[in-house]
Coordinates of C-alpha atoms and ligand atoms in Angstrom, one line a residue:
M19 CA -14.8 -2.1 -25.2
E20 CA -12.4 -0.5 -22.9
N21 CA -11.6 2.9 -22.7
I22 CA -9.5 5.5 -21.3
Y23 CA -10.8 8.5 -19.3
R24 CA -8.6 12.0 -19.3
V25 CA -10.0 14.5 -16.5
N26 CA -8.2 17.9 -16.8
M27 CA -8.6 19.9 -13.5
T28 CA -7.1 23.1 -15.2
D29 CA -9.8 23.9 -18.3
M30 CA -12.6 21.0 -16.6
T31 CA -13.0 18.8 -19.3
V32 CA -13.2 15.0 -20.0
K33 CA -12.0 13.1 -22.9
Q34 CA -12.6 9.6 -23.6
E35 CA -10.0 7.9 -25.5
D36 CA -9.2 4.6 -27.0
V37 CA -6.9 2.2 -25.4
P38 CA -3.6 2.4 -27.2
E39 CA -2.6 -0.9 -28.6
E40 CA 0.6 -1.1 -26.4
W41 CA -1.3 -0.8 -23.0
A42 CA -4.1 -3.5 -23.8
L43 CA -2.6 -6.0 -22.1
L44 CA -1.6 -3.7 -19.3
G45 CA -3.2 -3.1 -15.9
G46 CA -3.0 -2.1 -12.3
R47 CA 0.7 -1.1 -11.7
G48 CA 1.7 -2.2 -14.9
L49 CA -0.7 0.4 -16.5
T50 CA -0.2 3.2 -13.8
S51 CA 3.6 3.2 -14.2
T52 CA 3.4 2.9 -18.0
I53 CA 1.4 6.2 -18.1
V54 CA 3.0 7.9 -15.6
A55 CA 6.5 7.4 -17.0
A56 CA 5.1 8.4 -20.4
E57 CA 3.1 11.6 -19.3
V58 CA 4.4 12.7 -16.2
L59 CA 7.8 15.2 -16.3
P60 CA 9.9 13.5 -14.0
T61 CA 11.2 16.6 -12.3
C62 CA 7.9 18.4 -11.8
H63 CA 6.6 19.4 -8.5
P64 CA 4.5 16.3 -7.2
L65 CA 1.9 18.9 -5.9
G66 CA 1.7 20.9 -9.0
P67 CA 0.0 21.1 -12.1
N68 CA 2.2 18.8 -14.3
N69 CA 1.8 15.8 -12.1
K70 CA -0.9 13.0 -12.9
L71 CA -3.0 10.7 -10.6
V72 CA -3.9 7.8 -12.5
F73 CA -6.1 5.1 -11.4
A74 CA -6.0 1.6 -12.9
P75 CA -7.8 -1.7 -11.7
G76 CA -5.7 -4.8 -12.5
I77 CA -5.6 -6.9 -15.6
L78 CA -8.0 -9.5 -13.8
T79 CA -10.2 -7.0 -12.0
G80 CA -13.9 -7.5 -12.7
T81 CA -13.3 -11.1 -13.7
P82 CA -14.8 -14.2 -11.9
S83 CA -11.1 -15.0 -10.2
V84 CA -10.7 -14.7 -6.4
Q85 CA -8.7 -12.3 -5.2
S86 CA -8.6 -9.7 -8.0
G87 CA -10.2 -6.7 -7.0
R88 CA -7.6 -4.3 -6.4
L89 CA -7.3 -0.9 -7.9
S90 CA -3.6 0.8 -8.5
A91 CA -3.2 4.3 -8.0
G92 CA -0.1 6.1 -9.5
G93 CA 1.8 9.4 -9.6
K94 CA 4.8 10.9 -8.7
S95 CA 5.2 10.8 -5.0
P96 CA 5.4 14.1 -3.1
L97 CA 7.0 11.8 -0.4
T98 CA 9.5 10.5 -2.1
E99 CA 9.6 12.3 -5.3
G100 CA 10.1 9.5 -7.1
I101 CA 7.5 7.2 -9.1
N102 CA 4.5 5.8 -6.9
E103 CA 2.2 2.9 -7.0
S104 CA 0.0 2.2 -4.4
N105 CA -3.0 -0.9 -4.7
S106 CA -5.9 -1.0 -2.3
G107 CA -8.7 -3.2 -1.8
G108 CA -12.4 -1.9 -1.4
T109 CA -15.3 -2.0 -3.8
S110 CA -13.9 0.9 -6.5
A111 CA -11.5 -1.2 -8.8
Q112 CA -14.2 -4.0 -9.9
L113 CA -16.9 -1.3 -10.4
L114 CA -14.3 0.4 -12.5
A115 CA -13.1 -2.5 -14.6
R116 CA -17.0 -3.8 -15.0
L117 CA -17.6 0.0 -16.7
G118 CA -14.9 -0.7 -18.8
I119 CA -12.7 1.8 -17.5
K120 CA -9.0 0.5 -17.9
A121 CA -7.3 3.7 -16.7
L122 CA -8.8 7.4 -15.1
I123 CA -6.1 9.9 -15.7
I124 CA -6.5 13.2 -13.7
E125 CA -4.0 15.9 -14.9
G126 CA -3.9 19.6 -14.4
Q127 CA -4.8 21.7 -11.1
P128 CA -7.6 24.3 -10.9
K129 CA -7.0 27.7 -10.0
G130 CA -8.8 29.2 -6.8
D131 CA -10.4 27.6 -3.7
T132 CA -13.2 25.8 -4.9
W133 CA -13.2 22.0 -4.5
F134 CA -14.7 19.5 -6.7
N135 CA -15.8 15.7 -6.6
L136 CA -16.1 13.3 -9.7
H137 CA -19.2 11.1 -10.6
V138 CA -18.1 8.1 -12.7
N139 CA -21.2 6.1 -14.5
K140 CA -21.9 4.2 -17.5
D141 CA -22.4 7.7 -19.5
G142 CA -19.1 9.0 -18.5
I143 CA -17.6 11.5 -16.0
A144 CA -18.9 14.4 -14.6
I145 CA -17.1 17.2 -12.5
R146 CA -19.1 19.0 -10.1
E147 CA -18.3 21.6 -7.4
E148 CA -18.2 20.4 -3.9
T149 CA -19.1 22.3 -0.6
E150 CA -20.8 20.2 1.7
L151 CA -18.0 17.5 2.6
V152 CA -15.0 19.6 2.5
G153 CA -13.2 19.9 5.6
K154 CA -14.9 16.6 6.8
N155 CA -13.2 13.5 7.5
N156 CA -13.5 10.0 5.4
F157 CA -16.3 8.4 7.6
A158 CA -18.4 11.6 7.3
V159 CA -17.9 11.7 3.5
I160 CA -18.7 7.9 3.1
E161 CA -21.8 8.6 5.1
A162 CA -23.1 11.5 3.5
V163 CA -22.2 10.4 0.1
E164 CA -24.3 6.9 0.5
S165 CA -27.0 8.7 1.6
R166 CA -26.9 10.9 -1.4
L167 CA -26.3 8.3 -3.9
G168 CA -26.9 4.8 -2.4
K169 CA -25.1 2.0 -0.5
S170 CA -23.7 0.7 -3.8
T171 CA -21.8 3.8 -4.8
G172 CA -17.8 3.0 -4.8
I173 CA -15.9 6.0 -3.3
L174 CA -12.5 7.0 -3.3
T175 CA -11.8 9.9 -0.6
I176 CA -9.3 12.1 1.0
G177 CA -9.8 13.1 4.6
I178 CA -8.2 16.5 6.2
A179 CA -4.8 15.3 5.5
G180 CA -5.2 15.1 1.9
E181 CA -7.0 18.6 1.8
L182 CA -4.0 20.0 3.6
R183 CA -1.5 18.1 1.4
M184 CA 0.2 16.3 4.2
L185 CA 3.0 13.8 2.7
S186 CA 1.4 10.7 4.3
A187 CA -1.9 11.3 3.2
N188 CA -3.9 8.5 1.7
I189 CA -6.6 8.1 -0.8
S190 CA -9.3 6.0 1.2
V191 CA -11.2 3.6 -0.3
K192 CA -14.7 2.4 0.9
D193 CA -14.8 -1.1 1.5
P194 CA -18.2 -3.5 1.0
D195 CA -19.1 -2.7 5.0
S196 CA -18.7 1.1 4.1
K197 CA -15.6 1.1 6.2
I198 CA -12.4 2.1 4.8
R199 CA -9.0 0.9 2.7
S200 CA -6.3 2.8 1.7
H201 CA -4.0 3.3 -1.2
G202 CA -1.2 4.5 1.4
R203 CA 2.5 4.7 1.2
G204 CA 3.9 7.9 -0.8
G205 CA 1.2 10.6 -0.2
L206 CA -1.1 10.3 -3.2
G207 CA -3.7 11.8 -1.1
A208 CA -2.1 15.0 -1.3
V209 CA -1.7 15.1 -5.0
M210 CA -5.6 14.4 -5.2
G211 CA -5.9 17.2 -2.7
S212 CA -3.5 19.4 -4.8
K213 CA -5.9 19.0 -7.7
K214 CA -8.8 19.9 -5.2
I215 CA -10.5 16.7 -6.0
K216 CA -12.5 15.6 -2.3
F217 CA -13.9 12.6 -3.7
I218 CA -14.9 10.5 -6.4
T219 CA -18.1 8.5 -6.9
I220 CA -18.4 5.4 -9.1
D221 CA -21.9 4.3 -10.0
A222 CA -21.7 0.9 -11.8
E223 CA -25.6 0.4 -12.7
G224 CA -26.2 -0.8 -16.4
A225 CA -22.4 -1.6 -16.8
P226 CA -21.2 -3.7 -19.6
G227 CA -19.1 -6.1 -17.3
V228 CA -15.6 -7.8 -18.1
K229 CA -15.6 -10.0 -21.1
L230 CA -13.7 -13.2 -21.7
A231 CA -12.2 -14.3 -24.5
D232 CA -11.9 -17.8 -23.5
P233 CA -14.5 -18.6 -20.6
D234 CA -13.7 -22.2 -20.4
K235 CA -10.4 -21.8 -20.1
F236 CA -10.6 -19.1 -17.6
K237 CA -12.8 -21.0 -15.5
V238 CA -10.4 -24.1 -15.4
A239 CA -7.5 -22.0 -14.4
A240 CA -9.3 -19.9 -11.6
K241 CA -10.5 -23.0 -10.1
T242 CA -6.8 -24.4 -10.4
F243 CA -5.5 -21.0 -8.8
A244 CA -8.2 -20.8 -6.0
K245 CA -7.2 -24.2 -4.8
A246 CA -3.5 -23.5 -4.6
L247 CA -4.5 -20.4 -2.3
L248 CA -6.6 -22.7 0.0
D249 CA -4.2 -25.3 0.4
H250 CA -1.1 -23.3 1.2
P251 CA -0.7 -22.9 5.1
V252 CA -0.1 -19.2 5.0
S253 CA -2.9 -18.0 2.8
G254 CA -5.0 -21.0 3.7
Q255 CA -4.6 -21.2 7.3
A256 CA -2.3 -18.6 9.4
L257 CA -3.8 -15.3 7.6
P258 CA -7.5 -16.1 7.9
T259 CA -7.2 -17.3 11.3
Y260 CA -4.9 -14.5 12.7
G261 CA -4.6 -11.7 10.1
T262 CA -1.5 -10.7 9.2
N263 CA -1.0 -9.8 12.9
V264 CA 0.2 -13.5 13.0
L265 CA 3.8 -11.9 12.4
V266 CA 4.2 -10.0 15.8
N267 CA 5.2 -13.4 17.7
I268 CA 7.1 -14.8 14.6
I269 CA 9.2 -11.6 13.8
N270 CA 9.7 -11.0 17.6
E271 CA 11.2 -14.8 18.1
A272 CA 13.4 -13.8 14.9
G273 CA 14.9 -10.9 16.6
G274 CA 13.6 -8.8 13.7
L275 CA 10.9 -6.9 15.4
P276 CA 12.0 -3.1 15.6
T277 CA 11.4 -2.1 18.9
R278 CA 11.4 1.7 20.9
N279 CA 12.1 3.3 17.6
F280 CA 14.6 0.6 16.2
T281 CA 16.8 0.1 19.2
S282 CA 16.1 -3.5 20.1
G283 CA 15.0 -6.4 17.7
Q284 CA 12.4 -7.8 20.2
Y285 CA 9.4 -6.6 22.2
A286 CA 9.1 -7.5 25.8
A287 CA 5.3 -7.2 25.6
H288 CA 4.8 -8.8 22.2
D289 CA 2.4 -11.3 23.4
K290 CA 0.1 -8.5 24.5
I291 CA 0.0 -7.1 20.8
S292 CA 0.2 -10.4 19.1
G293 CA -2.5 -12.0 16.5
E294 CA -3.2 -14.8 19.1
T295 CA -4.3 -11.8 21.6
M296 CA -5.9 -10.0 18.8
R297 CA -8.2 -13.0 17.7
D298 CA -8.9 -13.9 21.3
T299 CA -10.1 -10.2 22.0
I300 CA -12.2 -10.0 18.7
V301 CA -13.9 -13.4 19.3
A302 CA -14.8 -12.7 23.1
R303 CA -16.2 -9.4 22.1
G304 CA -18.4 -10.7 19.2
G305 CA -16.5 -9.1 16.4
K306 CA -15.2 -10.9 12.9
P307 CA -12.3 -12.5 13.0
K308 CA -11.8 -12.8 9.3
H309 CA -13.1 -10.7 6.7
G310 CA -12.3 -9.6 2.9
C311 CA -11.7 -6.4 1.8
H312 CA -13.3 -6.7 -1.6
A313 CA -15.7 -9.4 -3.1
G314 CA -14.4 -12.5 -3.9
C315 CA -11.5 -12.5 -1.3
I316 CA -11.2 -16.1 -0.4
I317 CA -8.1 -15.6 2.0
Q318 CA -9.9 -13.2 4.1
C319 CA -7.1 -11.8 6.3
S320 CA -8.9 -8.7 7.6
Q321 CA -11.0 -8.6 10.7
V322 CA -13.6 -6.3 12.7
Y323 CA -12.2 -5.4 15.9
P324 CA -14.5 -4.4 18.4
D325 CA -14.2 -2.0 21.6
R326 CA -15.3 -3.5 24.8
N327 CA -19.0 -3.1 24.3
G328 CA -18.9 -4.5 20.9
G329 CA -19.2 -1.4 19.0
Y330 CA -16.8 -0.8 15.8
L331 CA -13.3 -0.1 16.7
S332 CA -11.1 -0.6 13.7
S333 CA -10.9 -3.1 10.5
G334 CA -8.3 -4.3 8.5
F335 CA -5.8 -4.2 11.5
E336 CA -2.7 -5.0 10.0
Y337 CA 0.6 -6.3 11.5
E338 CA 2.3 -3.1 10.1
T339 CA 0.3 -0.6 12.2
I340 CA -0.1 -2.8 15.3
W341 CA 3.8 -3.2 15.2
G342 CA 4.7 0.5 14.5
L343 CA 2.5 1.8 17.4
G344 CA 2.9 -1.1 19.6
A345 CA 6.8 -2.3 19.5
D346 CA 8.2 0.7 18.0
C347 CA 6.4 2.9 20.1
C348 CA 5.9 0.6 23.2
I349 CA 2.3 1.0 23.6
D350 CA 1.4 -2.6 24.7
D351 CA -2.6 -1.9 24.5
L352 CA -4.4 -3.0 21.5
D353 CA -7.6 -1.0 22.0
I354 CA -5.4 2.2 22.1
I355 CA -3.8 1.2 18.9
A356 CA -7.3 0.3 17.2
K357 CA -8.4 3.5 18.6
A358 CA -5.5 5.4 16.5
D359 CA -5.9 3.3 13.6
N360 CA -9.6 4.4 13.3
I361 CA -8.6 7.8 13.6
M362 CA -5.7 7.3 10.9
D363 CA -8.5 5.8 8.5
D364 CA -10.5 8.9 9.4
I365 CA -8.3 11.7 8.7
G366 CA -6.8 9.6 6.0
V367 CA -3.0 9.3 6.9
D368 CA -0.9 6.2 6.3
S369 CA -0.5 3.9 9.4
I370 CA 2.8 3.0 8.6
E371 CA 4.6 6.7 7.9
T372 CA 2.6 7.8 10.9
A373 CA 3.4 5.0 13.5
V374 CA 7.0 5.3 12.6
M375 CA 6.8 9.0 12.9
F376 CA 5.5 8.6 16.3
G377 CA 8.6 6.5 17.2
V378 CA 10.9 9.3 16.0
A379 CA 8.7 11.9 18.0
M380 CA 9.1 9.9 21.2
E381 CA 12.7 9.8 20.6
A382 CA 12.4 13.7 20.0
G383 CA 10.6 13.9 23.3
I384 CA 7.4 15.3 21.8
I385 CA 5.9 12.5 23.9
P386 CA 7.5 9.5 25.9
F387 CA 7.6 6.2 24.5
G388 CA 4.4 4.2 25.3
D389 CA 2.3 7.4 25.9
G390 CA -0.9 6.0 23.7
A391 CA -3.0 8.8 25.2
G392 CA -0.4 11.3 23.9
V393 CA -0.7 9.4 20.2
L394 CA -4.4 9.8 20.5
R395 CA -4.1 13.3 21.2
L396 CA -1.6 14.4 18.6
L397 CA -3.6 12.6 16.0
T398 CA -6.8 14.5 16.5
D399 CA -5.5 17.7 18.2
E400 CA -2.6 18.5 15.9
I401 CA -2.7 16.5 12.8
G402 CA -6.4 16.3 12.7
K403 CA -6.4 19.7 12.7
G404 CA -3.5 20.8 10.6
T405 CA -1.9 22.7 13.5
P406 CA 2.0 23.7 12.4
L407 CA 3.2 20.9 14.8
G408 CA 0.5 18.8 12.9
R409 CA 1.9 19.4 9.6
I410 CA 5.5 18.5 10.8
L411 CA 4.1 15.3 12.0
G412 CA 2.1 14.7 9.3
N413 CA 4.7 15.0 6.8
G414 CA 6.4 11.8 8.2
A415 CA 9.2 10.2 10.0
G416 CA 11.9 12.3 7.6
S417 CA 10.2 15.6 8.7
V418 CA 9.9 15.1 12.4
G419 CA 13.5 13.8 12.2
R420 CA 14.7 16.9 10.0
A421 CA 12.6 19.1 12.4
Y422 CA 14.2 17.7 15.8
G423 CA 17.6 17.1 14.9
I424 CA 17.1 13.4 15.3
T425 CA 19.6 10.8 13.6
R426 CA 18.1 7.8 13.8
V427 CA 15.3 8.1 11.5
P428 CA 14.5 5.1 9.6
I429 CA 13.5 6.1 6.1
V430 CA 14.5 5.2 2.7
K431 CA 13.9 7.8 -0.2
N432 CA 12.4 9.8 2.9
Q433 CA 9.4 6.8 3.3
S434 CA 9.3 4.9 6.5
I435 CA 10.9 1.5 6.9
P436 CA 8.1 -0.9 8.1
A437 CA 7.9 -3.5 10.4
Y438 CA 11.1 -5.9 10.0
D439 CA 14.7 -4.8 11.1
P440 CA 16.9 -4.8 8.2
R441 CA 19.9 -5.9 10.0
A442 CA 18.3 -9.0 11.6
I443 CA 16.4 -9.9 8.3
K444 CA 18.5 -8.9 5.4
G445 CA 17.0 -9.7 2.3
I446 CA 14.3 -7.3 3.1
G447 CA 16.8 -4.6 3.7
V448 CA 17.8 -4.8 -0.1
T449 CA 14.1 -4.6 -0.6
Y450 CA 13.8 -1.4 1.3
A451 CA 17.2 -0.3 -0.2
T452 CA 16.4 -0.8 -3.8
S453 CA 12.4 -0.4 -4.3
T454 CA 11.4 2.1 -6.8
M455 CA 8.9 3.2 -3.9
G456 CA 11.2 4.2 -1.2
A457 CA 11.1 1.7 1.8
D458 CA 8.5 -0.7 1.0
H459 CA 8.3 -4.4 2.4
T460 CA 5.4 -5.3 -0.1
A461 CA 7.7 -4.7 -3.3
G462 CA 9.8 -7.4 -2.5
Y463 CA 8.6 -9.4 0.5
A464 CA 11.8 -11.4 1.6
I465 CA 10.3 -12.4 4.8
A466 CA 8.6 -15.3 2.9
T467 CA 12.0 -16.8 2.4
N468 CA 13.7 -15.4 5.2
I469 CA 11.5 -16.4 7.9
L470 CA 8.7 -18.2 6.4
N471 CA 10.0 -20.9 4.6
C472 CA 8.3 -19.9 1.3
G473 CA 10.0 -20.5 -2.2
G474 CA 12.7 -22.1 0.0
Y475 CA 14.9 -20.8 2.8
L476 CA 17.7 -18.2 3.2
D477 CA 19.4 -17.3 6.6
P478 CA 18.3 -14.1 7.4
L479 CA 21.5 -12.9 9.3
K480 CA 23.6 -14.0 6.2
K481 CA 24.1 -11.8 2.9
E482 CA 24.5 -14.6 0.7
G483 CA 21.9 -14.5 -2.0
Q484 CA 19.9 -11.9 -0.8
V485 CA 20.4 -9.3 -3.7
E486 CA 19.1 -12.3 -5.9
L487 CA 16.2 -13.1 -3.8
S488 CA 15.1 -9.3 -3.6
R489 CA 15.4 -8.9 -7.4
N490 CA 13.3 -11.9 -8.2
L491 CA 10.8 -10.9 -5.7
Q492 CA 10.5 -7.7 -6.7
I493 CA 10.2 -8.6 -10.4
A494 CA 7.2 -11.2 -9.7
T495 CA 5.7 -8.6 -7.4
T496 CA 5.5 -6.0 -9.9
A497 CA 3.9 -8.1 -11.9
I498 CA 1.5 -9.3 -9.4
D499 CA 0.6 -5.8 -8.6
S500 CA -0.2 -5.6 -12.7
T501 CA -3.0 -8.3 -11.9
G502 CA -5.0 -6.6 -9.5
M503 CA -4.2 -9.5 -7.0
C504 CA -3.4 -9.0 -3.7
I505 CA 0.3 -9.8 -2.5
F506 CA -0.5 -13.0 -0.5
V507 CA -1.4 -14.9 -3.6
A508 CA 2.7 -14.9 -3.5
F509 CA 2.9 -17.4 -1.0
P510 CA 1.3 -20.3 -3.1
A511 CA 2.9 -18.8 -6.1
L512 CA 6.2 -19.5 -4.6
D513 CA 5.1 -23.1 -3.3
I514 CA 2.4 -24.9 -5.0
P515 CA 3.7 -25.4 -8.8
E516 CA 0.1 -25.3 -10.3
C517 CA -0.5 -21.4 -8.9
L518 CA 1.6 -19.1 -11.1
P519 CA 0.9 -21.2 -14.3
A520 CA -3.0 -20.9 -13.5
L521 CA -2.9 -17.1 -12.8
T522 CA -1.0 -16.7 -16.3
D523 CA -3.8 -19.0 -17.8
M524 CA -6.4 -16.5 -16.5
I525 CA -4.4 -14.0 -18.2
G526 CA -4.3 -15.2 -21.4
A527 CA -8.2 -16.7 -21.2
R528 CA -9.1 -13.0 -20.4
F529 CA -7.7 -11.6 -23.6
G530 CA -7.4 -14.6 -26.0
V531 CA -3.7 -14.5 -26.2
A532 CA -0.8 -17.0 -25.0
F533 CA 0.6 -15.8 -21.9
A534 CA 2.8 -17.9 -20.1
V535 CA 5.0 -17.5 -16.9
D536 CA 7.9 -16.0 -18.6
D537 CA 5.7 -13.1 -19.8
F538 CA 4.6 -12.9 -16.6
I539 CA 8.2 -12.3 -15.6
A540 CA 9.3 -10.3 -18.6
L541 CA 6.3 -7.9 -17.4
G542 CA 7.8 -7.6 -14.4
K543 CA 11.3 -6.5 -15.4
K544 CA 9.7 -4.2 -17.9
I545 CA 7.9 -2.4 -15.4
L546 CA 10.4 -2.2 -12.8
K547 CA 13.0 -1.1 -14.9
L548 CA 10.8 1.5 -16.3
E549 CA 10.1 2.7 -12.8
H550 CA 13.9 2.9 -12.1
E551 CA 14.3 4.9 -15.0
F552 CA 12.0 7.8 -14.1
N553 CA 13.3 7.9 -10.8
I554 CA 16.9 8.3 -12.1
K555 CA 15.4 11.2 -14.5
A556 CA 13.9 12.6 -11.3
G557 CA 17.1 12.9 -9.8
F558 CA 17.9 9.8 -7.8
N559 CA 21.4 7.8 -8.0
K560 CA 22.9 5.2 -6.1
A561 CA 23.2 7.0 -3.3
H562 CA 19.5 6.7 -2.9
D563 CA 19.6 2.9 -2.6
R564 CA 21.1 3.2 0.9
L565 CA 19.9 2.4 4.5
P566 CA 20.2 5.2 7.0
E567 CA 23.9 5.1 8.1
F568 CA 23.0 4.3 11.6
F569 CA 21.9 1.0 10.4
T570 CA 25.6 0.2 9.9
Y571 CA 26.9 1.2 13.5
E572 CA 24.2 0.7 15.8
S573 CA 23.8 -3.3 16.4
I574 CA 20.6 -4.6 17.7
A575 CA 19.8 -7.2 20.1
P576 CA 19.3 -10.3 20.3
H577 CA 21.4 -11.1 17.4
N578 CA 24.0 -8.0 17.8
A579 CA 23.5 -7.6 13.9
V580 CA 24.3 -4.6 11.9
W581 CA 23.5 -3.8 8.0
D582 CA 26.9 -4.7 6.3
F583 CA 26.2 -4.9 2.7
T584 CA 29.0 -2.5 0.8
D585 CA 27.6 0.0 -2.0
E586 CA 28.9 -2.7 -4.6
E587 CA 26.6 -5.3 -3.3
I588 CA 23.8 -3.3 -3.1
D589 CA 24.5 -1.8 -6.8
E590 CA 24.4 -5.4 -8.1
F591 CA 20.2 -5.2 -7.7
W592 CA 19.9 -3.2 -11.0
N593 CA 22.1 -5.7 -13.1
F594 CA 19.3 -7.7 -14.9
Ligands
SF4_692 S1 -6.4 -11.3 1.7 FE1 -6.5 -9.5 3.1 S2 -5.7 -7.7 1.6 FE2 -5.9 -9.6 0.3 S3 -8.0 -9.4 -0.9 FE3 -8.4 -10.5 1.2 S4 -8.7 -9.0 2.9 FE4 -7.9 -7.8 1.2

C-alpha cells in the first residue's frame, strides 16, 4: 500500500494520505510536476510559504530493475521562476520506495529562526528541531548523521548555500559511499532552506518493499532491458570506461566545446582535461575508474578521483563540471577542477551553474581566465561564507552578468547553458530554448543524434529537423524521468528495438496493467504540456523560449557558426 505524506512547516503537522487514483501510475518527474502544477500557485514567490517541495521516487524505483534508483525533487524554481524537476541518484529514492512513500510533499514555512530535520521511517515522519548541524556543510552533516543513526540511513541535506537561499543551491543526496549526488539545477536547495529544513533522514528498517503485480513478466522484461544497456556501445562501453567525460575530446572535435566564456568552440588544452587523461590519472593513483551512484546501476558512469597521495578528492566527476571549469574558464588542471568539485559538493552549489558563473565572472574581471586558485578562493571565502560578493556569485551566471554589466551571459530563463555550444550543435540549442526547466541539456539530449549517431544522424550545423528531434527527445525524456531511470538508458532505447518495449513491459508488470510504448509517449507529452502551462501561468511567454542575443551575432570557431533560428521556427516546438 503506497501513501502520500504531507509535511506542513507552518503548523508543524504531518498527514498521511491515500494516493489519488489519477496519481496511481505516476512517479518521479511525472508525479512531482503533476503535484506542483495542481497545488502550487504559479505566481508565488519560490522562497515563500506558498511554494512546495515535492520528492517522488520513480515508477520503477525499488523494483529489481537495473538503473531505476533515482529520486525526483520538484517545486517552483527560485532560479528560473518556472517549474522545476531535478532527479538524482544516491540511496534515498530506493529507501523511500521500499517504505511505500509515493510522494513527500513539504509545504508552508515556519516563522522564526529555528531549524528542523525530518526523520522518515516505517511509522511515519517526525519533525525535529535541529541545532547542532545548522551552519555545517554537507560532508560534516553526513558524517554526523551517520554516527547518530547508522550508515544505512538515507540522507537528503543542504549545505551553507541552501541555508543562505542561494539560487544555485542543490539538495544533496548521500550515495552508497557516503559521498554526494545532487538534485542540481534550478535551486531547490534554496527552497528546502526557505522551509528551514536542514536535512531529511530515511530509515527503511522493516519497510514492506515494492510489490510487483506480475513478477514473472517483470523478470523477463528486466533481463531484456539490462542486456540492451550492456550491448550498446555508449552505455555498455564508453560511459563505464571514461565516464561522461568521454565527451571532452568528442565535443572539442565537433567544434562545440564552449571555451573562454563561449568565445570559441575548441579548447587548445582539451587533452589535459579529457576523459582519457582522467581515467589514466585515476588508475595510476589507485582510484575507482567506474562506480555506481546507487545500487543496481550496471552502466557505472561514475568514478572516484583520488588526489596525488591516493586520498579522496572527488566522485561523480562529470563532463559538464570539467568542461565548465576547464574549457570555459581555461583551467587546464584536473586536480584543481576536482578540488573545486569537492568544495561545490560540500557547500551544495550546482556545478554547472557555478562553473558557467565563473566564466562570466572572469570576463567581468573578478579573477582572470585560468585562475584555478582564484576559483577555489571564491568558493571557500566568498560563496562558502555568504559574503555579499559570495551571494552574487552563488546566485548564478545571470546574477553576475547583471551585477557587472556583462552582455555575453549564456543563460536561458536565467539558468546557465551547459557544455555544448548551440551555434555548432543546433539540436541542443532548440532544447535550451524550449525546455520548461531553462537551459538544460538533459531535457532533450540532441547530442545523441547530432554527434553520437544514436537514433540516426542529423547534421549539427544545419537547422533542418532539429526542432522535431528536440521535441521527440524532450517528450521521451520527460517519460524516462518519471520512471526513476537514469538518462543514459536513452542511448539503447534509441537504437536497440527491444529496449523501450522492455521498459514499458516492466511498468505494466509492476502495476498489473497494459502499458505500451504509446502510453509511455503519451505520458511524456502530457507532463511536458502541463509543465509548459504552469510556466505560462507563472508569466512566461514565447520571448522566454529564446537564446541570448549574442549567439546571433557572435560566430564561433572553427565553424564560424551563429544561432540562426527564427522565432517562428522555435515556436513550432510546442505544436504537438
Ligand atoms: S550510469 Fe551514472 S548516473 Fe546513471 S545510475 Fe549509474 S552512476 Fe548514476
